Short mmCIF file of C-alpha atoms and ligand atoms in Angstrom, two decimals:
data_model
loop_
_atom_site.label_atom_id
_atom_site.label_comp_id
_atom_site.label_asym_id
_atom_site.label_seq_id
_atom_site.Cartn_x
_atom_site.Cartn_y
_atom_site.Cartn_z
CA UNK A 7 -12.91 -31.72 20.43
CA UNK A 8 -12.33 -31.63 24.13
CA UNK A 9 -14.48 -29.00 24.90
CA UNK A 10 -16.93 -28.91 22.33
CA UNK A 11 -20.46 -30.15 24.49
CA UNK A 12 -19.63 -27.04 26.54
CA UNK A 13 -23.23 -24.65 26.55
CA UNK A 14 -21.77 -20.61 27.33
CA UNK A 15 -24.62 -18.32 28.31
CA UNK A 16 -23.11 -15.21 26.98
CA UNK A 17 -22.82 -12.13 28.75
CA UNK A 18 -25.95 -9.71 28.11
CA UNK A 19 -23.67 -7.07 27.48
CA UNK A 20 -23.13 -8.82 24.27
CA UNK A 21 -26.83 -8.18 23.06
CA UNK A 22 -27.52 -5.20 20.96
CA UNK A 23 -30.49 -4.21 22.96
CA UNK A 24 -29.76 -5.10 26.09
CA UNK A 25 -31.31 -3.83 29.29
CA UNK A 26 -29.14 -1.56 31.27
CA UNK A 27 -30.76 -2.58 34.45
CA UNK A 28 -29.57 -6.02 33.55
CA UNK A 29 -25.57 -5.58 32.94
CA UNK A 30 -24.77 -4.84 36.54
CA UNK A 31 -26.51 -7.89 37.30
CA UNK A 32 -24.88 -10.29 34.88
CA UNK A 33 -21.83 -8.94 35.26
CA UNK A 34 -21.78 -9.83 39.27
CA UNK A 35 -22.61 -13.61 38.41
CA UNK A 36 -19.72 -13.78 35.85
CA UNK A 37 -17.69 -12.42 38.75
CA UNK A 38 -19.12 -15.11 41.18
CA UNK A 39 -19.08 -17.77 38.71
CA UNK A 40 -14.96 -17.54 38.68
CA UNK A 41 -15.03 -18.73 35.06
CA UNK A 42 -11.45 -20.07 34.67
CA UNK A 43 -11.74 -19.17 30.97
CA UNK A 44 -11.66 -15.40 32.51
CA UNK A 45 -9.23 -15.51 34.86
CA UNK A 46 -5.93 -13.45 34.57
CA UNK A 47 -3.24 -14.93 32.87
CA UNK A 48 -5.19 -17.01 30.60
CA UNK A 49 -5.39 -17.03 26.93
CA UNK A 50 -1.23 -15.09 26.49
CA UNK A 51 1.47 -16.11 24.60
CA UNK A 52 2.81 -19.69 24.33
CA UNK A 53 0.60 -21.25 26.95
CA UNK A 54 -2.25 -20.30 24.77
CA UNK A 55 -1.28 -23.31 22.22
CA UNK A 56 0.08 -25.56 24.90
CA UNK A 57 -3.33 -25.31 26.37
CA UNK A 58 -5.10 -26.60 23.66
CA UNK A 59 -6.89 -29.77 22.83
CA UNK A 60 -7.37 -33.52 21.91
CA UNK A 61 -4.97 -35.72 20.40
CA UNK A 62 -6.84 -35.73 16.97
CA UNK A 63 -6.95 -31.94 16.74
CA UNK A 64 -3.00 -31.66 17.62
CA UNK A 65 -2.76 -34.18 15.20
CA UNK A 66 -4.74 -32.19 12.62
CA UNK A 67 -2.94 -29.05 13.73
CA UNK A 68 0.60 -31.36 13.00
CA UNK A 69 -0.56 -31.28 9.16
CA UNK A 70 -0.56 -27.99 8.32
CA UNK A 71 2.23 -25.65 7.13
CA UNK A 72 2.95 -23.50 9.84
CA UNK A 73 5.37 -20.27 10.38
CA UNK A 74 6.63 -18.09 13.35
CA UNK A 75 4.07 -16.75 15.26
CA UNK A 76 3.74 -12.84 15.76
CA UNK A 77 2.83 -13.24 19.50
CA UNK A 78 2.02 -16.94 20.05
CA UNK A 79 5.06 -19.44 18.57
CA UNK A 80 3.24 -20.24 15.24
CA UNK A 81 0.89 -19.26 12.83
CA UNK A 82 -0.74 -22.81 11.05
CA UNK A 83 -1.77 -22.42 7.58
CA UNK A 84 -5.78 -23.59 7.65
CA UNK A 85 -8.45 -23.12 5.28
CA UNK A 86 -5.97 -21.09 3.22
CA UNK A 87 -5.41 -18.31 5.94
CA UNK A 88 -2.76 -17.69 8.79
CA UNK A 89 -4.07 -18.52 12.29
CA UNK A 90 -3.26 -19.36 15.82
CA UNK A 91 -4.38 -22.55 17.14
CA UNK A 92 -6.64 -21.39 19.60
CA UNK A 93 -8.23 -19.18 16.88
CA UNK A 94 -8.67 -22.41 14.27
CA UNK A 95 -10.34 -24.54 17.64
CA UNK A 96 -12.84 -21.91 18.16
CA UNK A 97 -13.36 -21.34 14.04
CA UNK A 98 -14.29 -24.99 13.62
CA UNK A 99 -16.85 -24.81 16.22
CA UNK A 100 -18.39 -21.89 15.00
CA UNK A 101 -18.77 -23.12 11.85
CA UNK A 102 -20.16 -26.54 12.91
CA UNK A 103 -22.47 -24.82 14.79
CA UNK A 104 -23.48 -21.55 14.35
CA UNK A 105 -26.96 -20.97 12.46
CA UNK A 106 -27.43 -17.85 10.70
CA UNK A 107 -30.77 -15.81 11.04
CA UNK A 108 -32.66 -13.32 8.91
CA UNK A 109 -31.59 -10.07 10.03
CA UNK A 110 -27.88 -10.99 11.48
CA UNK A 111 -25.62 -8.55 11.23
CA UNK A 112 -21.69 -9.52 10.40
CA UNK A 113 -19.16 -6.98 11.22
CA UNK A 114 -15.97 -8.44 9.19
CA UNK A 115 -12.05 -7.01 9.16
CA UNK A 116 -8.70 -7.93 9.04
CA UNK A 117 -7.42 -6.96 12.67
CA UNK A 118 -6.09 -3.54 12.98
CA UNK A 119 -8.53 -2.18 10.42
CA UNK A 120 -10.31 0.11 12.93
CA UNK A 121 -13.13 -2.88 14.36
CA UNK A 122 -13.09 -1.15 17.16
CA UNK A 123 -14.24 1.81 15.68
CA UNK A 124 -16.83 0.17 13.51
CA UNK A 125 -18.39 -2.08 15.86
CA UNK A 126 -18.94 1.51 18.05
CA UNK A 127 -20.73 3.15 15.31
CA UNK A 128 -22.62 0.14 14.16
CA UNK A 129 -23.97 -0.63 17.63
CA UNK A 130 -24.90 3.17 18.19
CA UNK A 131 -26.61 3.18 14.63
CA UNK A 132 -28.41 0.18 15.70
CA UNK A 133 -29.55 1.08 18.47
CA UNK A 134 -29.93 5.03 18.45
CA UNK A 135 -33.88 4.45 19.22
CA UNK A 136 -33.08 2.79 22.55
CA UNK A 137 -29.96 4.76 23.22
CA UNK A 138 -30.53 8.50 22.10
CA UNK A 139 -26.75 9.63 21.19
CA UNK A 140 -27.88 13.00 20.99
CA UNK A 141 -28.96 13.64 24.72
CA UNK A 142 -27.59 10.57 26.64
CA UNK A 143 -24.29 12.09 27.47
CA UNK A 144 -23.71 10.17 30.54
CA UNK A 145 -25.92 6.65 30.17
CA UNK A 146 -25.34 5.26 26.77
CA UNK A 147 -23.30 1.85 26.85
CA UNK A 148 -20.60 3.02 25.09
CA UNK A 149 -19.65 5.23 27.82
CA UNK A 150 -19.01 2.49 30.16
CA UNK A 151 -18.43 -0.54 27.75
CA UNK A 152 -15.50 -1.17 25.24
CA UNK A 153 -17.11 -1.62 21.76
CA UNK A 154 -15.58 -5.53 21.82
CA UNK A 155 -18.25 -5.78 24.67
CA UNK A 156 -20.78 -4.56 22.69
CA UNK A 157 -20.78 -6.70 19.89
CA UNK A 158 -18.56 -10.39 20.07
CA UNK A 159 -16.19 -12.04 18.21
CA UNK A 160 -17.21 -15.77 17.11
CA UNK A 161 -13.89 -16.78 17.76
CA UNK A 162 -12.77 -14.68 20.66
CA UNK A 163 -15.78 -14.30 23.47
CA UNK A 164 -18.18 -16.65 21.56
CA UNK A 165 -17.04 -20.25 20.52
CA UNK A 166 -13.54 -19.64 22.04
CA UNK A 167 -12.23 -22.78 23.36
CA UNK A 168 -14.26 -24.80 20.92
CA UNK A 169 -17.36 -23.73 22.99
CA UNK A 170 -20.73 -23.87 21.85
CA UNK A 171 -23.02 -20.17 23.55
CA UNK A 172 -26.51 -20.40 23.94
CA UNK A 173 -27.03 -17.43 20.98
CA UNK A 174 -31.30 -18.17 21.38
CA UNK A 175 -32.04 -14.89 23.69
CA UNK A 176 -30.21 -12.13 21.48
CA UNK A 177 -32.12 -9.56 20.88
CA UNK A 178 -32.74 -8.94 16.84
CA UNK A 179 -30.72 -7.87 14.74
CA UNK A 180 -27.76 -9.63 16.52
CA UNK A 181 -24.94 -8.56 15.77
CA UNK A 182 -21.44 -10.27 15.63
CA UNK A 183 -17.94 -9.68 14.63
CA UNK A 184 -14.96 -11.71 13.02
CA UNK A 185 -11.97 -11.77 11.30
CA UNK A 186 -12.37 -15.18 9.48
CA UNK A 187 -11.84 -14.50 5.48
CA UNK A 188 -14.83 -14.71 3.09
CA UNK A 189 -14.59 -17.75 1.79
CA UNK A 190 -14.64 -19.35 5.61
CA UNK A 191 -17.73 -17.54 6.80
CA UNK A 192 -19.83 -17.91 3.42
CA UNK A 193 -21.35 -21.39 4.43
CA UNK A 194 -22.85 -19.46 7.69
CA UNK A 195 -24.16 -16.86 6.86
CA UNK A 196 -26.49 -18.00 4.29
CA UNK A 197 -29.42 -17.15 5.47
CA UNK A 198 -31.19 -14.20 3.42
CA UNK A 199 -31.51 -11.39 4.51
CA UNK A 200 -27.83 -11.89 6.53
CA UNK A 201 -26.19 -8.20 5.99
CA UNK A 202 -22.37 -8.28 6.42
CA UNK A 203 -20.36 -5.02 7.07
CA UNK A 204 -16.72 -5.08 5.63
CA UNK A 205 -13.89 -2.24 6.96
CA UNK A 206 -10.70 -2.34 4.84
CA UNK A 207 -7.69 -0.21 6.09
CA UNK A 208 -4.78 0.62 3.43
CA UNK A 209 -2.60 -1.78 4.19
CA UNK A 210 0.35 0.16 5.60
CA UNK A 211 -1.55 1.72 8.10
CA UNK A 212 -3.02 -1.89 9.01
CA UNK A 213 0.83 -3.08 9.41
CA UNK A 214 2.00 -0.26 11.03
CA UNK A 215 -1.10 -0.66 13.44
CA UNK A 216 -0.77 -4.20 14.11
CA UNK A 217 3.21 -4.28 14.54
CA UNK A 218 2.55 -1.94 17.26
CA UNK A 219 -0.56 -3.67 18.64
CA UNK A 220 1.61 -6.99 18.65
CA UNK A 221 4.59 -6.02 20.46
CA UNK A 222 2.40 -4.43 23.21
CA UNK A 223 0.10 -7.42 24.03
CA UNK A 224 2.42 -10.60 23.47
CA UNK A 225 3.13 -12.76 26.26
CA UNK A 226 6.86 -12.20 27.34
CA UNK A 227 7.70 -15.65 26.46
CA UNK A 228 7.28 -14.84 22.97
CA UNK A 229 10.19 -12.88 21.50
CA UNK A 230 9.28 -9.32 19.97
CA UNK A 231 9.36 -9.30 16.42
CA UNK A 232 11.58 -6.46 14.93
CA UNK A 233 9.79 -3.75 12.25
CA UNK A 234 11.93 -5.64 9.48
CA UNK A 235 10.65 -9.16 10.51
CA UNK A 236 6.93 -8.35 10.54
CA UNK A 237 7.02 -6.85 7.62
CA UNK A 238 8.61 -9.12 5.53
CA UNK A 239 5.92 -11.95 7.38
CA UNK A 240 3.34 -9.36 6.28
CA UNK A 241 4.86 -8.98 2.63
CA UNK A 242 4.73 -12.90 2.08
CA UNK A 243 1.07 -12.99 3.99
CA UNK A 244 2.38 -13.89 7.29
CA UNK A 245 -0.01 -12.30 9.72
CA UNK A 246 -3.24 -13.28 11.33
CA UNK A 247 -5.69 -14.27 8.78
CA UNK A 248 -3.84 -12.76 6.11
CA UNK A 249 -2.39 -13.02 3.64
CA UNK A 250 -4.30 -9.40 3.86
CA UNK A 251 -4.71 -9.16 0.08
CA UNK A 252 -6.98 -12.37 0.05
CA UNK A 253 -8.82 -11.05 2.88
CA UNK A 254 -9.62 -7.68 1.39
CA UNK A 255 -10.22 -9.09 -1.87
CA UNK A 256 -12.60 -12.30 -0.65
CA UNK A 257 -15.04 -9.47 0.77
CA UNK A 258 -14.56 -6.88 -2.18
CA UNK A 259 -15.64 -9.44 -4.82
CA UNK A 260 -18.42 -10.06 -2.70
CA UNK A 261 -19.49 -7.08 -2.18
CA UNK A 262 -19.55 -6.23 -6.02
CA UNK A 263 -21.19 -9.57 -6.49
CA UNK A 264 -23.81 -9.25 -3.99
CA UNK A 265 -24.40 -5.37 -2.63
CA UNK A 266 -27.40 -5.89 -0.99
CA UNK A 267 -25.64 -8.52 1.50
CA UNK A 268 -22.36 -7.14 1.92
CA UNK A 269 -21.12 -3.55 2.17
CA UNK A 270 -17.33 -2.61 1.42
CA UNK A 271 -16.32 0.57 3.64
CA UNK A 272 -12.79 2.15 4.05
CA UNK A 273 -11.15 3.40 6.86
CA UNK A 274 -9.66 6.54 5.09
CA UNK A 275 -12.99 7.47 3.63
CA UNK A 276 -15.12 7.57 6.83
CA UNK A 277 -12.13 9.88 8.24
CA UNK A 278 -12.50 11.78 5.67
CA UNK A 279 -16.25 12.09 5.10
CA UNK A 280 -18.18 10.37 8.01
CA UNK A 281 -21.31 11.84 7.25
CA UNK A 282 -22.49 10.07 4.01
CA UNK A 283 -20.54 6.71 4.78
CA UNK A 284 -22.39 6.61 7.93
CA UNK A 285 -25.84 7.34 6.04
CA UNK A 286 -24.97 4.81 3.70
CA UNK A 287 -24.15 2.60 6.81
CA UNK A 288 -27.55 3.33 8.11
CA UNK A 289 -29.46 2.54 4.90
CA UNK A 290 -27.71 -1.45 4.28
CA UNK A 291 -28.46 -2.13 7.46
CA UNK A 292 -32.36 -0.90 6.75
CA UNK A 293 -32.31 1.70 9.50
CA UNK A 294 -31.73 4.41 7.49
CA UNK A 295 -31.51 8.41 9.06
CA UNK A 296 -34.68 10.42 8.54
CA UNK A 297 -35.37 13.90 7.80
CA UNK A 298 -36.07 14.37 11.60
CA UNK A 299 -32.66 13.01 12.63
CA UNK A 300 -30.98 14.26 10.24
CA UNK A 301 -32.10 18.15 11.45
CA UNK A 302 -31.30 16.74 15.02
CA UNK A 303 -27.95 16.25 14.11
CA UNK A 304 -27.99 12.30 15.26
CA UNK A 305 -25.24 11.53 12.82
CA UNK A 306 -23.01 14.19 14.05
CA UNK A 307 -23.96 13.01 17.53
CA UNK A 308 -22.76 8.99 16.28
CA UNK A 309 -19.54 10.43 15.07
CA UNK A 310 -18.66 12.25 18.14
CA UNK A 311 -19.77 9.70 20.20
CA UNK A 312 -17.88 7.10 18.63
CA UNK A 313 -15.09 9.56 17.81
CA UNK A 314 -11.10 8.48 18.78
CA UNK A 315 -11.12 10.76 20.86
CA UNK A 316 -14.13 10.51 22.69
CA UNK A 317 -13.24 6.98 23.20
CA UNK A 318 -10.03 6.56 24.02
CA UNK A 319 -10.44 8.71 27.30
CA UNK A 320 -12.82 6.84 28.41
CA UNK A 321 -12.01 5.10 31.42
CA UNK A 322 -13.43 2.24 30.46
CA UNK A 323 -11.73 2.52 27.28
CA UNK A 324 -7.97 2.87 29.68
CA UNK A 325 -7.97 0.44 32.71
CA UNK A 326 -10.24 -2.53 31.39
CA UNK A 327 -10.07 -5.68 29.67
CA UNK A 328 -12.05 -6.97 26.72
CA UNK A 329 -10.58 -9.57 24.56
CA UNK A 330 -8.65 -12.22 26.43
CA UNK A 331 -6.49 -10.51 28.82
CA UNK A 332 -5.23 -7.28 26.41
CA UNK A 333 -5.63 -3.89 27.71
CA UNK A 334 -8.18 -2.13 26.24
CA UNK A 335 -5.93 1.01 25.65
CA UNK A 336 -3.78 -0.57 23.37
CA UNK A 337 -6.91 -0.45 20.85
CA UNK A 338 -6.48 3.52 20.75
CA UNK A 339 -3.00 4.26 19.56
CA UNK A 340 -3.30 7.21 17.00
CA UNK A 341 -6.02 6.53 14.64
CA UNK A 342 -4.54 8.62 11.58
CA UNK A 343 -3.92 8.09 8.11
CA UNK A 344 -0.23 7.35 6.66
CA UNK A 345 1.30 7.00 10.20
CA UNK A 346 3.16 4.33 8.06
CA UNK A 347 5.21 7.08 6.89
CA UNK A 348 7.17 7.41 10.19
CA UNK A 349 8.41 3.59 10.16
CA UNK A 350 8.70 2.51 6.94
CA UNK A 351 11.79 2.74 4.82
CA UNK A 352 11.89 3.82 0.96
CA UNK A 353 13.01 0.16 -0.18
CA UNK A 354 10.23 -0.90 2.34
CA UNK A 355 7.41 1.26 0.86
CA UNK A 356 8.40 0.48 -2.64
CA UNK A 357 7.70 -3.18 -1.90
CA UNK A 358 4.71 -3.31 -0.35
CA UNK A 359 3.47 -0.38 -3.17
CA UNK A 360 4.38 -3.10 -5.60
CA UNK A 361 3.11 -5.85 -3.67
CA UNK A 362 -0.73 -3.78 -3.73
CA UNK A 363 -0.40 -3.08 -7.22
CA UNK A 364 0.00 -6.82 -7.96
CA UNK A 365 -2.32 -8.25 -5.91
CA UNK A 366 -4.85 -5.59 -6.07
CA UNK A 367 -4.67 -3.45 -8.78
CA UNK A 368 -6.28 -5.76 -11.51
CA UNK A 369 -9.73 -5.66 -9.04
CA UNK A 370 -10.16 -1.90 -8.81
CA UNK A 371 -9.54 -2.05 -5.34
CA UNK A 372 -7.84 1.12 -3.91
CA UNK A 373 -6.70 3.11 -1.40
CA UNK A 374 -5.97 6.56 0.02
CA UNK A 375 -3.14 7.37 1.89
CA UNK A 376 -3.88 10.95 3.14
P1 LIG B 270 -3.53 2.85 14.98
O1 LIG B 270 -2.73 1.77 15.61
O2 LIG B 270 -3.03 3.24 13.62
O3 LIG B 270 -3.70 4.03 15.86
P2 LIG B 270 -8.78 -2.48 15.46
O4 LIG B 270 -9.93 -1.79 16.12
O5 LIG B 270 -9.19 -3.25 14.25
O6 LIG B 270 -7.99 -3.24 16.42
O7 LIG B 270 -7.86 -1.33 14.85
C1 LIG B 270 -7.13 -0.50 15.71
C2 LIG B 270 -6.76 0.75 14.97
O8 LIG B 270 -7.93 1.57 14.87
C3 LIG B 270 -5.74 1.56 15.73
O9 LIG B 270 -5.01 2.27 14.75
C4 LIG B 270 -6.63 2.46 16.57
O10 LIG B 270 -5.98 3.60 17.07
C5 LIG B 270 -7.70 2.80 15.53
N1 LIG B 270 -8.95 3.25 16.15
C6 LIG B 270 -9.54 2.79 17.28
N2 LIG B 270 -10.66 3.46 17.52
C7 LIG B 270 -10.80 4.38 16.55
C8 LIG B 270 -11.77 5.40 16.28
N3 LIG B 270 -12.82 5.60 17.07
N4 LIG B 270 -11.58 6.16 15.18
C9 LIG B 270 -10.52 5.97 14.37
N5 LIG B 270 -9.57 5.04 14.58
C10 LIG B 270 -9.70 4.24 15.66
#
């Protein structure tokens, strides 16, 4: 692949425990370093395929079943899931070369399933020693860093572009995000002791979420796609790593398979009851709340903290930039549960109702919808 022997030295703000006094530094030398990869305008729309890459990898890319983008031209058909092209370049690099260690920590959803949210309260669990959530109300990162900032993507920040970071001074436990389905991060992340986290949104909310999400970030050149469109895409597994029901159910058979490795949380249940799912957070990833904290009130303090509405007004959180060249703000529309019901038609719920049932229902996977 063209661009494979690249090294990236990833940003420090990408390390779990990184030094404050550091950031400020790094982040002037990425500004110096004029980084084409992080220039404006890059990485939108169609020129985000057109872009890309040697003659065998457009030649690869030729062979597989493809379908109308949602906000690039097409979605190819690889490893079994719906992706862009740039997003399958930076996948296969990843998996040649990332290398798993003990203690890793995988943060894994289907976009639009509140990773934003989760990769907030992770980090802040994670690192509540260092950064005291209770009484640092104006220096803890999350105050002045978008979660997606906090803790990468593989395929985004990390081995975008086919590029190969230098992962060796990340402080332990690293932690990392993706959307890649199950059965194409399994081979990496084999490592004992490897701890993935898994956030599943009921799927209506997740469409709703990412039809809106779509039509705000697309390039343009790329034509919006109408409510009816996406969902029918979405109802036949069109969307970015879908189909969805694989993706959910890749991760929930895992997680009944193998507990101690990964954990299954919902959306809907940490609105509903963030207390024990983020104790139960806390405890898989071995840090779990004491006595002490819990009298402190440290997992109220997380929740606020990493609250949508605590976030979204931050201005970090309105007038910056985290993944490619989308807006930050667009990652806080409403954060509720059943927005669905304002969009979607009778005939429209009935299908996709059926459509859960059929895919899902056999597996004891469910959802809540208020
Ligand atoms: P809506 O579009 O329904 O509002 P992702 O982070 O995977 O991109 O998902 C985005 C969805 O999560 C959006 O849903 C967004 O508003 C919601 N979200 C973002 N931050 C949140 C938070 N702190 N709490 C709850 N929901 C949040």
């Amino acid at each position: 692949m063209a661009s494979s022997s690249i090294i990236k030295t990833i940003p420090l703000m990408a390390i779990p425990n990184f030094n404050v006094c550091h950031k400020l530094e790094l982040l002037k030398e990425e500004g110096k370093s004029g980084d084409p990869k992080h220039q404006e305008g890059e990485g939108e729309g169609e020129g985000e395929e057109e872009e890309v890459q040697s003659y065998e990898f457009q030649e690869m890319l030729e062979s597989l079943p493809k379908e109308r983008g949602w906000r690039t031209r097409y979605l190819y058909l690889f490893q079994g899931f719906w992706c862009q092209s740039k997003e399958i370049q930076a996948i296969m690099s990843f998996q040649k070369h990332f290398k798993s260690l003990q203690n890793d920590v995988v943060l894994a959803t289907i976009p639009k399933s509140g990773t934003t949210w989760l990769k907030a309260l992770t980090f802040t669990v994670l690192n509540r020693h260092r950064f005291d959530p209770v009484s640092s109300t104006t220096d803890h990162p999350l105050l002045t860093s978008n979660p997606h900032d906090l803790v990468p993507f593989f395929e985004y920040k990390l081995y975008e572009n086919g590029d190969v970071p230098d992962l060796s001074g990340l402080a332990s436990p690293r932690t990392f995000a993706t959307h890649v389905p199950f059965g194409s991060l399994k081979d990496s992340i084999e490592e004992p002791g490897v701890k993935v986290v898994y956030f599943c949104r009921n799927p209506f909310d997740t469409f709703i979420s990412s039809w809106h999400y779509i039509n705000n970030i697309k390039s343009e050149a790329v034509s919006p796609v109408s409510l009816e469109e996406g969902f029918d895409l979405y109802c036949r597994g069109v969307i970015g790593f879908g189909p969805f029901w694989e993706h959910m159910l890749g991760y929930w058979k895992e997680s009944l398979r193998t507990p101690e490795k990964v954990l299954f949380l919902r959306y809907e249940d940490l609105k509903q009851d963030m207390e024990s799912n983020l104790k139960k957070l806390a405890s898989f990833l071995d840090v779990p709340f004491t006595e002490e904290e819990d009298q402190k009130g440290v997992v109220h303090s997380i929740s606020d903290l990493c609250s949508f509405e605590n976030l979204k007004k931050l201005e970090v959180n309105k007038s910056s930039k985290s993944i490619k060249n989308f807006e930050n703000r667009h990652l806080f529309r409403k954060g509720e549960v059943s927005d669905w019901v304002n969009y979607l038609s009778p005939p429209q719920a009935e299908r996709l109702s059926a459509l859960v049932d059929d895919k899902l229902g056999g597996y004891g996977l469910t959802f809540r919808y208020n």
